[in-house]
Every structure is written in structure tokens, then in C-alpha cells.
XYZ file of C-alpha atoms in Angstrom:
659
model
C -12.761 -2.010 -55.196
C -11.946 0.518 -52.256
C -12.161 -1.643 -49.233
C -15.491 -1.550 -46.750
C -15.847 1.147 -43.554
C -15.436 -1.752 -41.138
C -12.525 -1.817 -42.882
C -10.717 1.643 -42.936
C -11.663 1.534 -39.205
C -10.224 -1.482 -38.494
C -6.808 0.205 -40.813
C -7.134 3.232 -39.419
C -8.113 5.142 -42.863
C -9.379 8.379 -41.545
C -10.993 11.085 -44.064
C -7.712 12.532 -43.826
C -5.323 9.957 -45.881
C -8.229 9.354 -48.949
C -4.839 9.852 -50.869
C -3.692 5.996 -49.964
C -6.481 4.587 -51.033
C -5.825 3.572 -54.266
C -2.840 1.731 -54.142
C -4.823 0.312 -50.536
C -7.447 -0.992 -52.850
C -5.797 -2.873 -55.580
C -3.851 -4.448 -52.525
C -6.880 -6.126 -51.075
C -8.406 -6.761 -54.169
C -5.036 -9.116 -54.355
C -4.103 -7.587 -57.769
C -1.893 -5.289 -56.820
C 2.375 -5.695 -56.747
C 4.644 -4.938 -53.711
C 5.629 -1.491 -55.204
C 2.150 -0.839 -55.154
C 1.274 -1.662 -51.638
C 4.994 -0.118 -51.258
C 3.482 3.210 -52.931
C 0.598 3.454 -50.613
C 2.316 2.688 -47.482
C 5.580 5.871 -48.556
C 3.433 7.967 -45.824
C 5.772 5.842 -43.122
C 8.025 8.850 -43.906
C 5.307 10.522 -41.484
C 3.395 11.765 -43.788
C 1.503 11.428 -47.228
C 2.818 10.783 -50.764
C 2.700 14.619 -52.238
C 2.313 16.117 -48.970
C 4.274 18.937 -47.346
C 5.841 17.548 -44.503
C 5.282 20.538 -42.765
C 1.207 20.345 -42.868
C 0.983 18.735 -39.408
C -2.675 17.448 -39.747
C -1.313 14.604 -42.331
C 1.340 13.899 -40.313
C -0.500 13.172 -36.988
C -1.956 9.834 -39.132
C 0.506 6.874 -39.835
C -0.213 4.046 -41.546
C 3.474 2.069 -40.637
C 1.302 1.923 -36.886
C -0.774 0.059 -38.508
C 1.668 -1.941 -40.227
C 5.647 -1.927 -40.710
C 6.464 -1.024 -43.899
C 8.144 -4.200 -44.562
C 5.159 -6.480 -43.589
C 2.857 -3.837 -45.496
C 3.694 -6.070 -49.074
C 3.203 -9.422 -47.272
C 0.095 -9.245 -45.491
C -2.390 -6.756 -46.888
C -3.238 -8.694 -50.156
C -4.309 -11.788 -48.076
C -5.565 -10.061 -44.185
C -9.309 -9.235 -45.879
C -9.902 -12.768 -47.154
C -8.748 -14.493 -44.092
C -10.721 -12.271 -41.625
C -13.499 -13.629 -43.882
C -12.990 -16.798 -43.245
C -12.340 -16.498 -39.552
C -15.646 -14.237 -39.354
C -17.635 -17.340 -41.050
C -16.577 -19.566 -39.165
C -17.246 -17.694 -35.274
C -21.033 -17.081 -36.591
C -21.190 -20.714 -37.532
C -20.363 -21.604 -33.746
C -22.499 -19.051 -32.714
C -25.406 -20.533 -34.760
C -24.666 -23.970 -33.905
C -24.543 -23.081 -29.610
C -27.776 -20.835 -30.069
C -29.652 -23.419 -31.502
C -28.491 -25.920 -28.677
C -29.594 -22.714 -26.467
C -26.266 -21.510 -24.785
C -27.519 -18.139 -26.584
C -31.124 -17.892 -25.476
C -31.764 -15.166 -22.904
C -33.466 -16.286 -19.633
C -37.019 -16.024 -21.039
C -36.627 -17.805 -23.833
C -35.272 -14.646 -26.689
C -32.102 -14.988 -28.472
C -29.164 -12.983 -26.950
C -28.905 -10.670 -30.020
C -25.672 -10.028 -28.575
C -23.672 -12.306 -29.477
C -25.570 -13.804 -32.396
C -27.663 -11.284 -34.922
C -24.532 -8.434 -34.333
C -22.209 -9.946 -36.105
C -20.128 -9.955 -33.149
C -16.177 -10.295 -33.567
C -16.122 -10.116 -37.527
C -15.710 -7.756 -40.068
C -17.224 -7.255 -42.463
C -21.012 -8.709 -42.001
C -20.827 -11.762 -43.789
C -24.371 -12.407 -44.240
C -26.553 -16.220 -42.822
C -24.269 -18.754 -42.520
C -25.287 -22.067 -42.423
C -26.192 -24.241 -39.110
C -23.464 -27.308 -37.889
C -24.789 -29.339 -34.853
C -22.955 -28.925 -31.788
C -22.777 -32.650 -31.721
C -19.647 -32.387 -33.462
C -16.154 -31.487 -33.015
C -15.273 -27.781 -33.716
C -12.979 -28.479 -36.249
C -15.090 -31.534 -37.728
C -17.895 -28.882 -37.400
C -15.995 -25.997 -39.687
C -14.460 -28.516 -42.508
C -18.163 -29.717 -42.604
C -19.136 -26.191 -43.700
C -16.003 -26.305 -45.707
C -14.893 -23.634 -44.061
C -10.558 -22.529 -44.819
C -9.258 -19.657 -42.255
C -6.034 -18.997 -44.516
C -4.589 -18.643 -40.831
C -0.826 -20.995 -39.991
C -1.107 -24.465 -39.163
C -0.244 -23.076 -35.616
C -2.294 -20.443 -35.889
C -5.682 -22.502 -37.091
C -4.461 -25.060 -33.629
C -4.962 -22.349 -31.922
C -9.149 -21.040 -32.789
C -9.099 -24.639 -32.878
C -8.202 -25.045 -28.990
C -9.862 -21.395 -28.206
C -12.922 -22.065 -29.798
C -13.050 -25.894 -27.561
C -12.553 -24.064 -24.413
C -15.540 -21.406 -25.223
C -17.636 -24.223 -26.300
C -16.391 -25.855 -23.142
C -17.562 -22.794 -21.386
C -20.768 -23.027 -22.478
C -22.051 -26.295 -22.055
C -20.811 -25.941 -18.403
C -22.373 -22.985 -17.896
C -25.487 -25.148 -19.370
C -24.945 -28.052 -16.797
C -24.947 -26.025 -13.721
C -28.403 -23.365 -14.401
C -25.610 -20.756 -15.016
C -27.532 -18.977 -18.150
C -26.788 -17.433 -20.330
C -22.558 -16.334 -20.425
C -20.764 -13.446 -21.924
C -17.550 -14.741 -21.975
C -14.887 -12.099 -22.496
C -10.787 -12.495 -23.123
C -8.382 -11.012 -20.840
C -5.467 -8.270 -22.890
C -3.199 -8.011 -21.098
C -0.852 -5.500 -22.615
C 3.091 -5.519 -21.951
C 6.678 -5.185 -22.737
C 9.291 -8.009 -22.451
C 11.085 -5.699 -19.675
C 12.737 -7.775 -16.285
C 10.160 -4.808 -14.047
C 6.913 -6.019 -16.703
C 7.752 -9.690 -16.384
C 7.865 -10.288 -13.194
C 4.026 -8.251 -12.431
C 2.831 -10.428 -15.723
C 3.169 -13.643 -14.076
C 2.033 -12.699 -10.945
C -1.313 -10.897 -12.432
C -1.096 -14.350 -14.316
C -1.568 -16.774 -11.576
C -4.174 -14.038 -9.589
C -6.204 -14.157 -12.839
C -6.486 -17.935 -13.282
C -6.708 -18.245 -9.657
C -10.060 -15.657 -9.481
C -10.889 -17.844 -13.056
C -11.262 -20.779 -11.174
C -12.882 -19.295 -8.030
C -15.529 -18.128 -10.107
C -16.284 -21.831 -11.420
C -19.037 -22.784 -14.293
C -20.635 -19.303 -14.173
C -17.574 -17.446 -14.338
C -17.051 -15.115 -17.266
C -13.597 -14.700 -17.148
C -12.622 -16.316 -20.323
C -9.022 -16.706 -21.585
C -6.014 -14.466 -21.209
C -3.443 -13.362 -23.736
C -0.380 -10.575 -22.563
C -0.179 -8.706 -25.825
C 3.710 -7.780 -25.535
C 5.999 -5.226 -27.211
C 9.093 -6.540 -28.335
C 11.442 -6.139 -30.584
C 10.153 -6.783 -33.719
C 7.656 -9.450 -32.531
C 10.150 -12.405 -31.150
C 9.091 -14.643 -28.037
C 10.814 -13.892 -24.825
C 10.582 -16.618 -23.195
C 7.582 -16.672 -20.785
C 5.160 -17.981 -23.457
C 4.670 -21.358 -22.834
C 3.770 -19.849 -19.151
C 1.220 -17.492 -20.844
C -0.385 -17.748 -23.562
C 0.925 -14.276 -25.248
C 0.687 -12.383 -28.688
C 4.700 -11.025 -29.946
C 4.038 -7.079 -32.136
C 6.403 -5.408 -32.774
C 8.169 -2.337 -30.339
C 9.205 1.448 -31.419
C 12.714 1.616 -32.077
C 14.970 3.487 -29.733
C 14.058 6.230 -32.281
C 10.609 6.638 -32.173
C 10.760 6.739 -28.368
C 13.157 9.693 -28.841
C 10.427 11.727 -30.478
C 7.903 10.566 -28.035
C 10.095 11.704 -25.565
C 10.936 7.865 -24.431
C 7.614 7.407 -23.535
C 7.385 3.915 -23.153
C 3.372 3.666 -22.351
C 3.094 4.763 -26.684
C 3.429 1.167 -27.310
C -0.169 0.244 -26.404
C -2.582 1.036 -28.691
C 0.554 0.250 -31.619
C 0.399 -3.375 -30.087
C -3.630 -3.055 -30.201
C -3.414 -1.664 -33.889
C -1.298 -4.627 -34.505
C -2.996 -7.647 -32.804
C -5.846 -6.383 -34.847
C -4.520 -5.952 -38.916
C -3.908 -9.572 -37.826
C -5.792 -12.190 -38.419
C -2.739 -14.304 -36.538
C -2.352 -12.970 -34.100
C -5.965 -12.780 -33.137
C -6.697 -16.614 -33.988
C -6.515 -17.669 -30.246
C -9.421 -15.057 -29.014
C -13.173 -16.070 -29.821
C -14.744 -14.308 -27.300
C -16.481 -11.303 -28.594
C -15.596 -8.862 -25.292
C -12.257 -7.681 -24.063
C -10.814 -7.185 -21.010
C -7.758 -4.821 -21.678
C -5.944 -4.876 -18.678
C -2.128 -4.359 -17.266
C 0.591 -5.565 -15.070
C 0.173 -4.076 -12.122
C -3.555 -5.277 -12.184
C -3.998 -7.450 -9.180
C -7.489 -9.697 -9.265
C -9.191 -9.912 -5.882
C -12.132 -11.702 -7.084
C -13.800 -13.011 -9.993
C -14.707 -9.733 -12.467
C -17.552 -10.667 -13.824
C -18.739 -8.939 -18.363
C -19.693 -5.301 -16.843
C -20.370 -3.997 -20.148
C -22.346 -5.051 -22.977
C -22.915 -4.669 -26.533
C -22.856 -0.699 -26.966
C -21.450 0.528 -23.817
C -18.363 -0.232 -22.524
C -17.251 -0.142 -18.546
C -13.853 1.784 -17.401
C -12.644 2.368 -14.876
C -13.058 6.237 -13.456
C -9.453 7.763 -12.780
C -10.517 10.093 -10.308
C -7.133 12.602 -11.470
C -8.670 12.528 -15.301
C -10.931 16.151 -15.252
C -11.303 17.662 -17.990
C -12.175 21.280 -17.523
C -12.600 24.500 -19.500
C -8.558 25.096 -19.718
C -8.391 21.760 -21.720
C -11.013 22.347 -24.411
C -7.722 24.372 -26.447
C -5.857 21.348 -25.887
C -8.627 19.576 -27.201
C -9.485 21.537 -29.947
C -5.980 20.934 -31.577
C -6.147 17.998 -31.830
C -9.643 17.161 -32.709
C -12.963 19.588 -33.867
C -15.344 17.810 -33.049
C -15.212 17.756 -29.280
C -15.958 19.427 -26.682
C -14.802 18.970 -22.717
C -17.554 17.399 -21.382
C -17.676 14.663 -23.891
C -14.315 13.420 -22.326
C -14.637 10.844 -19.419
C -12.686 10.087 -16.962
C -11.681 6.873 -18.384
C -8.401 4.987 -19.602
C -7.844 1.846 -21.781
C -7.246 0.103 -18.989
C -8.839 -1.493 -16.974
C -11.558 -1.241 -19.159
C -14.204 -3.498 -20.918
C -15.311 -3.416 -24.048
C -16.849 -5.532 -27.074
C -14.434 -6.534 -29.486
C -16.200 -3.947 -32.801
C -16.124 -1.240 -31.115
C -12.530 -1.938 -30.066
C -11.463 -2.025 -33.492
C -13.575 1.623 -33.967
C -11.754 3.287 -31.812
C -7.731 1.723 -31.571
C -6.721 3.892 -34.924
C -8.015 7.003 -33.111
C -7.081 6.343 -29.583
C -3.310 5.338 -31.133
C -3.661 8.422 -33.370
C -4.745 11.025 -31.037
C -1.579 9.651 -28.314
C 0.450 10.308 -30.859
C -1.140 13.843 -31.847
C -0.937 14.330 -27.631
C 2.465 13.300 -26.702
C 3.820 15.746 -30.537
C 2.329 18.447 -29.028
C 4.368 20.102 -26.006
C 1.713 22.111 -24.689
C -0.466 19.051 -24.273
C 2.319 16.823 -23.015
C 3.018 19.026 -20.511
C -0.615 19.702 -19.527
C -1.551 16.131 -19.575
C 2.027 14.457 -18.318
C 1.670 9.893 -18.035
C -1.841 10.271 -17.951
C -1.286 11.292 -21.911
C -2.293 8.268 -23.681
C -5.661 7.581 -21.677
C -6.653 11.128 -22.641
C -6.043 9.817 -26.025
C -8.121 7.180 -25.689
C -11.346 9.174 -23.475
C -10.914 12.090 -26.376
C -10.948 9.340 -29.300
C -14.412 7.939 -27.732
C -15.460 10.755 -27.228
C -15.194 11.578 -31.042
C -17.490 8.519 -31.885
C -19.678 8.884 -29.336
C -18.701 5.529 -27.647
C -19.741 6.770 -23.999
C -18.507 4.514 -21.272
C -20.461 2.851 -18.550
C -18.103 5.041 -15.369
C -17.523 2.406 -12.645
C -15.748 3.412 -9.207
C -16.070 -0.221 -8.239
C -14.063 -2.055 -11.049
C -10.833 -0.545 -9.467
C -8.823 0.614 -6.138
C -5.296 1.860 -5.838
C -4.517 2.200 -2.627
C -1.503 3.489 -0.232
C -0.177 4.185 2.545
C -2.660 6.522 4.286
C -5.591 4.510 2.946
C -7.878 3.311 5.184
C -8.645 -0.309 3.836
C -10.408 -2.831 5.957
C -10.194 -6.789 5.296
C -13.448 -6.709 3.431
C -12.630 -4.132 0.532
C -11.241 -7.445 -1.495
C -14.708 -7.438 -2.102
C -15.822 -4.646 -2.932
C -13.629 -3.942 -5.650
C -12.290 -6.276 -7.862
C -9.187 -5.183 -9.084
C -5.763 -3.831 -6.334
C -3.650 -1.821 -9.043
C -0.573 -0.766 -6.795
C 0.404 2.266 -8.986
C 1.242 3.767 -5.900
C 3.625 2.320 -3.237
C 2.210 1.588 0.536
C 5.055 3.247 2.661
C 5.573 2.810 6.102
C 7.775 3.677 9.705
C 8.644 0.438 11.882
C 5.768 1.688 14.395
C 3.544 1.385 11.202
C 3.007 5.034 11.017
C 2.983 6.742 7.406
C 6.368 7.837 6.844
C 5.386 11.218 4.338
C 4.788 11.815 1.546
C 7.122 11.536 -1.479
C 9.270 9.497 1.541
C 10.493 6.289 1.152
C 9.937 3.917 4.221
C 11.808 2.108 6.415
C 9.308 -0.661 5.511
C 8.233 -0.108 1.453
C 6.433 -2.468 -0.644
C 7.185 -0.662 -4.104
C 7.321 -2.127 -7.429
C 9.271 0.219 -8.442
C 12.054 -1.080 -6.047
C 12.100 -4.182 -8.579
C 13.163 -2.195 -11.942
C 15.463 -4.708 -12.282
C 15.483 -7.960 -10.736
C 12.629 -9.165 -9.076
C 11.339 -9.166 -6.091
C 12.557 -11.848 -3.704
C 10.146 -14.593 -1.719
C 8.005 -14.476 1.345
C 7.727 -10.501 1.956
C 8.241 -9.368 5.637
C 4.653 -8.127 5.658
C 4.214 -4.244 7.096
C 3.920 -3.627 11.021
C 1.153 -4.850 13.265
C 0.694 -1.729 14.974
C -0.533 2.055 13.990
C -1.831 2.725 11.264
C -0.799 -0.002 9.505
C -2.983 -1.958 11.908
C -5.871 -0.339 9.777
C -5.103 -0.995 6.799
C -4.942 -3.641 4.840
C -3.972 -3.087 1.357
C -0.582 -3.307 1.653
C -0.475 -6.255 3.202
C -3.076 -7.956 0.804
C -0.530 -7.266 -1.241
C 2.088 -8.417 0.058
C 0.116 -11.758 0.717
C -0.280 -11.894 -2.357
C 2.619 -10.965 -4.118
C 4.064 -14.307 -1.436
C 1.226 -16.353 -2.570
C 2.365 -16.231 -6.145
C 6.180 -16.415 -6.364
C 5.994 -19.245 -4.168
C 3.584 -21.278 -6.094
C 5.417 -20.636 -9.745
C 7.895 -23.498 -9.379
C 10.363 -21.314 -12.195
C 10.444 -17.886 -9.646
C 14.023 -17.043 -9.851
C 16.404 -17.347 -7.257
C 16.767 -12.313 -6.038
C 19.906 -10.647 -4.443
C 17.514 -7.885 -4.250
C 16.428 -6.426 -0.754
C 12.789 -7.237 0.479
C 10.589 -4.236 2.139
C 12.780 -3.472 4.852
C 16.208 -1.456 4.022
C 15.181 1.330 1.224
C 15.143 4.249 3.379
C 18.201 5.508 3.214
C 18.565 8.827 5.129
C 21.599 10.180 7.197
C 21.484 9.549 10.929
C 20.561 12.600 13.195
C 22.635 12.984 16.792
C 19.646 11.898 18.828
C 19.682 8.815 15.813
C 23.018 7.932 16.647
C 23.356 8.370 20.477
C 19.824 5.450 20.517
C 21.302 3.029 18.494
C 24.826 1.219 19.772
C 26.370 -0.035 16.564
C 26.345 3.294 14.720
C 27.581 5.212 18.121
C 30.166 2.474 18.087
C 31.231 2.940 13.960
C 30.479 6.886 14.060
C 34.083 8.111 13.885
C 36.285 5.090 13.091
C 37.775 4.705 9.691
C 37.520 0.639 8.216
C 39.574 -0.854 4.975
C 36.995 -1.714 1.867
C 38.264 -4.878 0.392
C 41.930 -3.906 1.432
C 41.442 -0.030 0.535
C 42.393 2.343 3.434
C 40.705 5.105 3.931
C 36.593 4.453 4.444
C 36.040 7.166 7.368
C 31.856 7.065 9.014
C 32.202 10.880 10.174
C 29.388 13.056 12.009
C 26.044 13.600 10.214
C 25.973 10.874 8.117
C 28.853 12.024 5.964
C 31.296 8.583 4.143
C 34.661 9.379 3.569
C 35.565 7.278 0.543
C 38.960 6.559 -1.634
C 35.971 6.626 -4.191
C 34.622 10.381 -3.344
C 31.790 11.381 -0.327
C 29.175 9.634 0.756
C 26.338 8.996 3.073
C 25.641 6.414 6.022
C 22.852 5.742 7.914
C 21.353 2.971 9.906
C 19.075 0.421 8.505
C 16.862 -1.098 11.599
C 16.528 -4.757 13.084
C 14.109 -6.607 11.465
C 12.540 -10.287 11.801
C 15.481 -12.342 11.421
C 18.733 -9.316 11.326
C 20.251 -7.269 13.322
C 20.543 -3.300 13.091
C 23.126 -3.115 10.630
C 24.832 -0.183 8.086
C 24.177 1.416 5.181
C 26.925 2.825 2.904
C 25.665 4.776 -0.418
C 29.100 5.848 -2.894
C 29.879 5.812 -6.775
C 26.453 5.453 -7.746
C 25.591 2.190 -5.883
C 24.063 1.692 -2.516
C 25.977 -1.225 0.293
C 24.385 -3.036 3.405
C 27.236 -3.624 5.710
C 27.093 -6.466 8.872
C 29.705 -5.073 11.326
C 31.382 -7.791 13.744
C 32.338 -4.877 16.244
C 34.456 -7.407 18.527
C 36.032 -8.476 15.222
C 36.314 -5.419 13.584
C 35.593 -6.995 10.691
C 32.477 -6.350 8.673
C 30.918 -7.623 5.453
C 29.072 -5.088 2.781
C 26.614 -6.710 0.384
C 25.547 -4.218 -2.682
C 21.892 -3.716 -3.436
C 20.440 -5.328 -6.290
C 23.319 -7.973 -7.140
C 24.594 -9.049 -4.004
C 28.664 -8.495 -4.663
C 30.391 -9.062 -0.929
C 33.430 -6.698 0.052
C 35.161 -6.850 3.220
C 36.520 -5.053 5.119
C 38.891 -4.107 9.001
C 38.871 -1.247 11.132
C 41.761 0.304 10.811
C 44.075 2.058 14.583
C 43.758 5.697 14.713
C 42.525 7.761 12.154
C 45.108 7.527 9.829
C 42.727 9.094 6.895
C 42.679 12.585 8.767
C 46.084 12.218 9.863
C 47.937 11.343 6.942
C 46.235 14.446 5.105
C 47.447 16.893 7.797
C 51.711 14.913 6.944
C 51.077 16.130 3.939
C 50.001 19.269 3.917
C 52.737 19.727 5.999
C 55.143 18.212 4.145
C 54.442 20.388 1.348
C 54.581 23.874 3.492
C 57.956 22.012 4.366
C 59.046 21.613 0.829
C 57.959 25.161 -0.404
C 59.411 27.313 2.894
C 62.888 25.489 1.945
C 62.805 25.653 -1.731
C 62.419 29.318 -1.426
C 65.925 29.493 0.926
C 67.884 27.600 -0.916
C 66.757 26.267 -4.502
C 69.428 23.945 -4.914
C 68.452 21.259 -2.482
C 64.739 21.257 -3.512
C 64.757 18.124 -5.044
C 66.472 16.032 -2.305
C 63.829 18.138 0.425
C 60.976 17.390 -2.188
C 61.820 13.814 -2.297
C 62.261 13.509 1.877
C 59.874 14.829 2.643
C 57.437 12.897 0.263
C 59.315 10.411 1.771
C 58.448 10.811 5.964
C 54.791 11.384 5.066
C 54.227 8.155 3.399
C 55.558 6.065 5.887
C 53.714 8.048 9.118
C 50.280 6.715 6.576
C 51.706 3.984 6.293
C 53.027 2.997 9.695
C 49.094 4.851 11.544
C 47.217 1.756 9.749
C 49.169 -0.874 11.077
C 48.335 -3.164 13.200
C 49.562 -2.429 16.764
C 52.502 -4.716 16.620
C 53.746 -4.548 13.709
C 54.097 -0.349 13.321
């Protein structure tokens, strides 16, 4: 009555969780009540029933990361039977394809990866009846008497995916391409403005490269796996196929020190546990991608049934010093077994993903809750969780250096780099001076292309390309990336209008005296005072110091760009403003970065800020002196002195002729 071993792996049941099995077993039999199922899930509080909460060994295993507690009683009882039917359907289709010649190798040998291993089914169900391929997929399923247990929408999604898979096989056969091993691209994401615009660009270039691959391409279906609220749609599902799962709550993320990447393994766990969510995935292989991945050329299936493929992350160095951390997570892994890989980009068989995901999730949690591990592994911690889990399970990846590239401003990428790698991962910004030289380490460039600039707004269309001189001229990567962004934003009809800046204007450093002298605009502005939206007191002081009625700030020079004259930035009160001056008219217009709010200003005569401060100081001194000499007159003197100082200040700000 206990779940099969394959099912235990899927649910994340480990040797440390045997005490939770009876309730789950009764749920799988279908005779467990909601109370029984709920009792079996009481470990959602962070430990198994009867365990000491301080027992960190069991606390790391948490069944809530497989099912939400409120959904478990409804899903567990039917999930197993649904998977049986789904697996039977898939095996029937594969047998039909094999009989039609689609599953044979070039030498006529049957492709065992696609037929004899029971790929994409859990558990193995034995032989299935062969269905003639002349029948439509839905009719073939019906003829075999198979019921999937999916909802109507889920069944429709699966039928469409199977039809598309057969279309690809027929096209490949007609083009004499040989056997294909199509993979499904799984784009892991959260539903934020920051990741939504990246996902839309990624999906655009995925479709472009899939079309270029043609009949012999192995790029199959596409799903954006989205952690969003409690699994509700976000509006982009009409543009790209999307699977929505529950994301961690703010309380959960606080436990994980607000490391939102923890949603990735959690999302995959939820997806694999639900046949309904898996309805549109019929391929035997999965390619895991991220929103900031740009496809540069068609991606083939780089994996095999027993050997996944992953990128070689040069900054993941396993060494003897990491053994201390690894041993706290699992005693079964030696540091030498840990490969420099993460879950993305990676291509792996669906059975391997099912086997790996529970421990990937479990060990990522364990590492994040371990202060020593968190300090050592930092932002690649979840990738280490994947690597350690793979090592423990004996899953050895093919480690590839040409899977993707992560270039920056210092790189030297020729035009041909797009034919040397499959993916451009723009995890680093490209920062250049306008003369084409790199701006420097940890510096924002005068020309800057960085995804982090667009955390709250979409990047605008038609971004200015990098300089054509200096080092920039021998590094094609930033130019290609900017053009790829421009191509996608131009061709996605619903790309929103945005008030965010382009690639110039992000560098905001106070100018030196030499820079001020070299700029006619800065030379005219320094030492002057202006109103801001009718409020007096905006003063451009030396060395980029800005005085405002709302506190001190910083001003500097925004160099001229294509179609835009030199301007001044004014940053104060936690906001950035780009200011364009009309010196002849004595006016300016400021546009706030981010929301585009505009403010107008006018030049003030004289230097009222300093003059008023001096007048007020003098008035205070006069008050103190006279009060000391004659206490009886202190009220009259105080009012008179302040009245004089205010009048002088007001007069100094009025235009000439009105004083």
C-alpha cells in the first residue's frame, strides 16, 4: 500500500521521512480521509509529527514544499491514478511513432531512449497496445480506452502538445533529418515587471531560433514556469504558454533572507507533482532556462538519457574548504564529486529531473538556513544545492563551456561569437565611456546596458548602440545584445511605452573643476540659483554640490547623445532628475527618472540662498544684543528684525524692475 519508490522520489520522501508514510499511503489508496491526509502533512510546520522542532536533520525536509497544505488532501488521492493514465497515453503514442519509423535510429535500430525506458512516465506500466498513427492523437487515445483524469482544459493542452510533437516527427521524417529527441524549454520565472520584460524578450528569440532550426530542430514546446501568488495567472499567458504555481510567502522569504531564487526549485517540485500542470509537457527531455537568457542560434539536445548537459560555471570552485559545508548537508558527498554546474542552463531527461528535484529543493533550503553555507556560497547557493544533490544521486553531467557565454565590457567577442555559443546570458552589465573605453570595475558607464536599470519599468524601444570606437569596437557582444533587445521590443506589438532612460544617462558622478570648465552648460550653471516648481532655493554650488529646499543633493553633467544636447542631472530626495536648460530664456525643464514627471524652473537674480542665510543670522545677532540690553523691548525687536530679514530675502528673489 505504500507509494512506489519512483513515487516516493517524486514526492520528496527520503529515509528521514518514513514516519510520514502511513498517512500518505492511505491517501494514495484513495481510502484516506481529509483528516488523515492533513495529519500526514502536519510536518508543514517545519518538522515531522513527534519530532523535536530543534532536530535540524528532519526540519530540512518539509512536505509543504511539495504540496501546499490546503491543496494536499485534494490532490494526493488522485495524483497517482492520473499519472498512470498519462503515462499509458504517452507510451501508446511512442509505440505508434516507432511502428511508423519515427523512433528508429539511422541504422534501423529502435531508439531505446524514446521507447524501451518508459520515458516521461512514473512508474513503468509495462507494454501498451500499439495505435496506428493514421488516427488523430485524441482518437488514438480514445480507441485505446485511455482516460487521463485531466480537466477539460488540461486534456486540450495535452492533445495540442501531442499533435505538435507528431507534426515535428512527420516533418523531420519528410526532411530525412533522422531521429529527433525534442526537448521542452522550461523558463523559470517570477511575475514581476523586472522578469516579465526579460521573459518576453527571451520567448521572442526562442521562437526565432526554433523557426531557423526548421524541420531538423529539436527545440520543442515552451512553458514559462511562474511563481505567482497562489498560482493565479498574470496576463502574459496569452503571449507565451505559462504554468502558474504558488510562490513563497513574505514570511517564507524572510526565513530565506529574502533570497527569491528559492522559488525556482520549489516551482519545479510543484509542477512535477501535478499531472494537470504537466499536461502540456510531452517531451522526454527538459531544458531549464532563465529570463535573462538570449538564444543566439538553434539549440540541439545536448543531453542523453543517462547524461544531462549543463554549463560550466567557472566561479563555482569546489575545493577542500567546501567539504565542511557539504558534510553538514549530506555525509554522502565528497567535494571532488561536485561539478561546477547549476540547474540552468541544463538539459536533462524528465526521469532524471524527477529524481533530482526533491533533493535539489531540500539541499537548497538546508544551505540557505546554514549561516556558514550562506556566507560561503552567496548568490550561487541554490546552484550549489543542485550540484550537491546531483553528486549524492550519482548524476554526472556533461559540463560544457560553449552552452552559454556571460560577456561584459572587458570581453573581446568577435562578430562570430554568435556562432560559438548558444546562449548570451546577460547577468553582467556592459559599461563604457562614450569614447568606447571600459568605464571600470563596479562603475556605471556613460553608456550602460544593464538589466538592473529596469527593475520597475520596461526598457524603451530603440536603445542607442554602444560607441563605435575604442575597446567597444572590438567587443561585439554588447552591440548584439542591444540590437537583440531592440528587435524584440520593436516586434512585440504590446511592448508598453516607458519613461525609463535608454543606455545613456545612468552615470551620475559629481564633476571635477576641469570637467565644469570644459562644459559650456556646466560653466553657466555653476554658482547660479533657481526656483524648482516655483519654490526658491535650488543652488548649483561648486564640486557638484546641490542645495535644495529639501536637503542637499548632487548635480553633474549628462553628455550629449544622438539627438539630445548636453544636460544636467540633479539627484536629491532619493530621486534622479535629468534637467534640460534654456539659458537664454532663464528656464529649465526637469524629467524624473522612472516615472517621467516634469518640473519647470526659472533662474533667480543674485544669490538669494546665501544672502538670506546671512540676513537671518544678522537678525538673530541683533535680537540677542538688544534683548541683553533691554529686556522690555525684546518682543518688538524680535518682530522687527525678522520682518527686515524676510523682506530682504524676498526682494533679492524678485526679477529686476519689480523690486
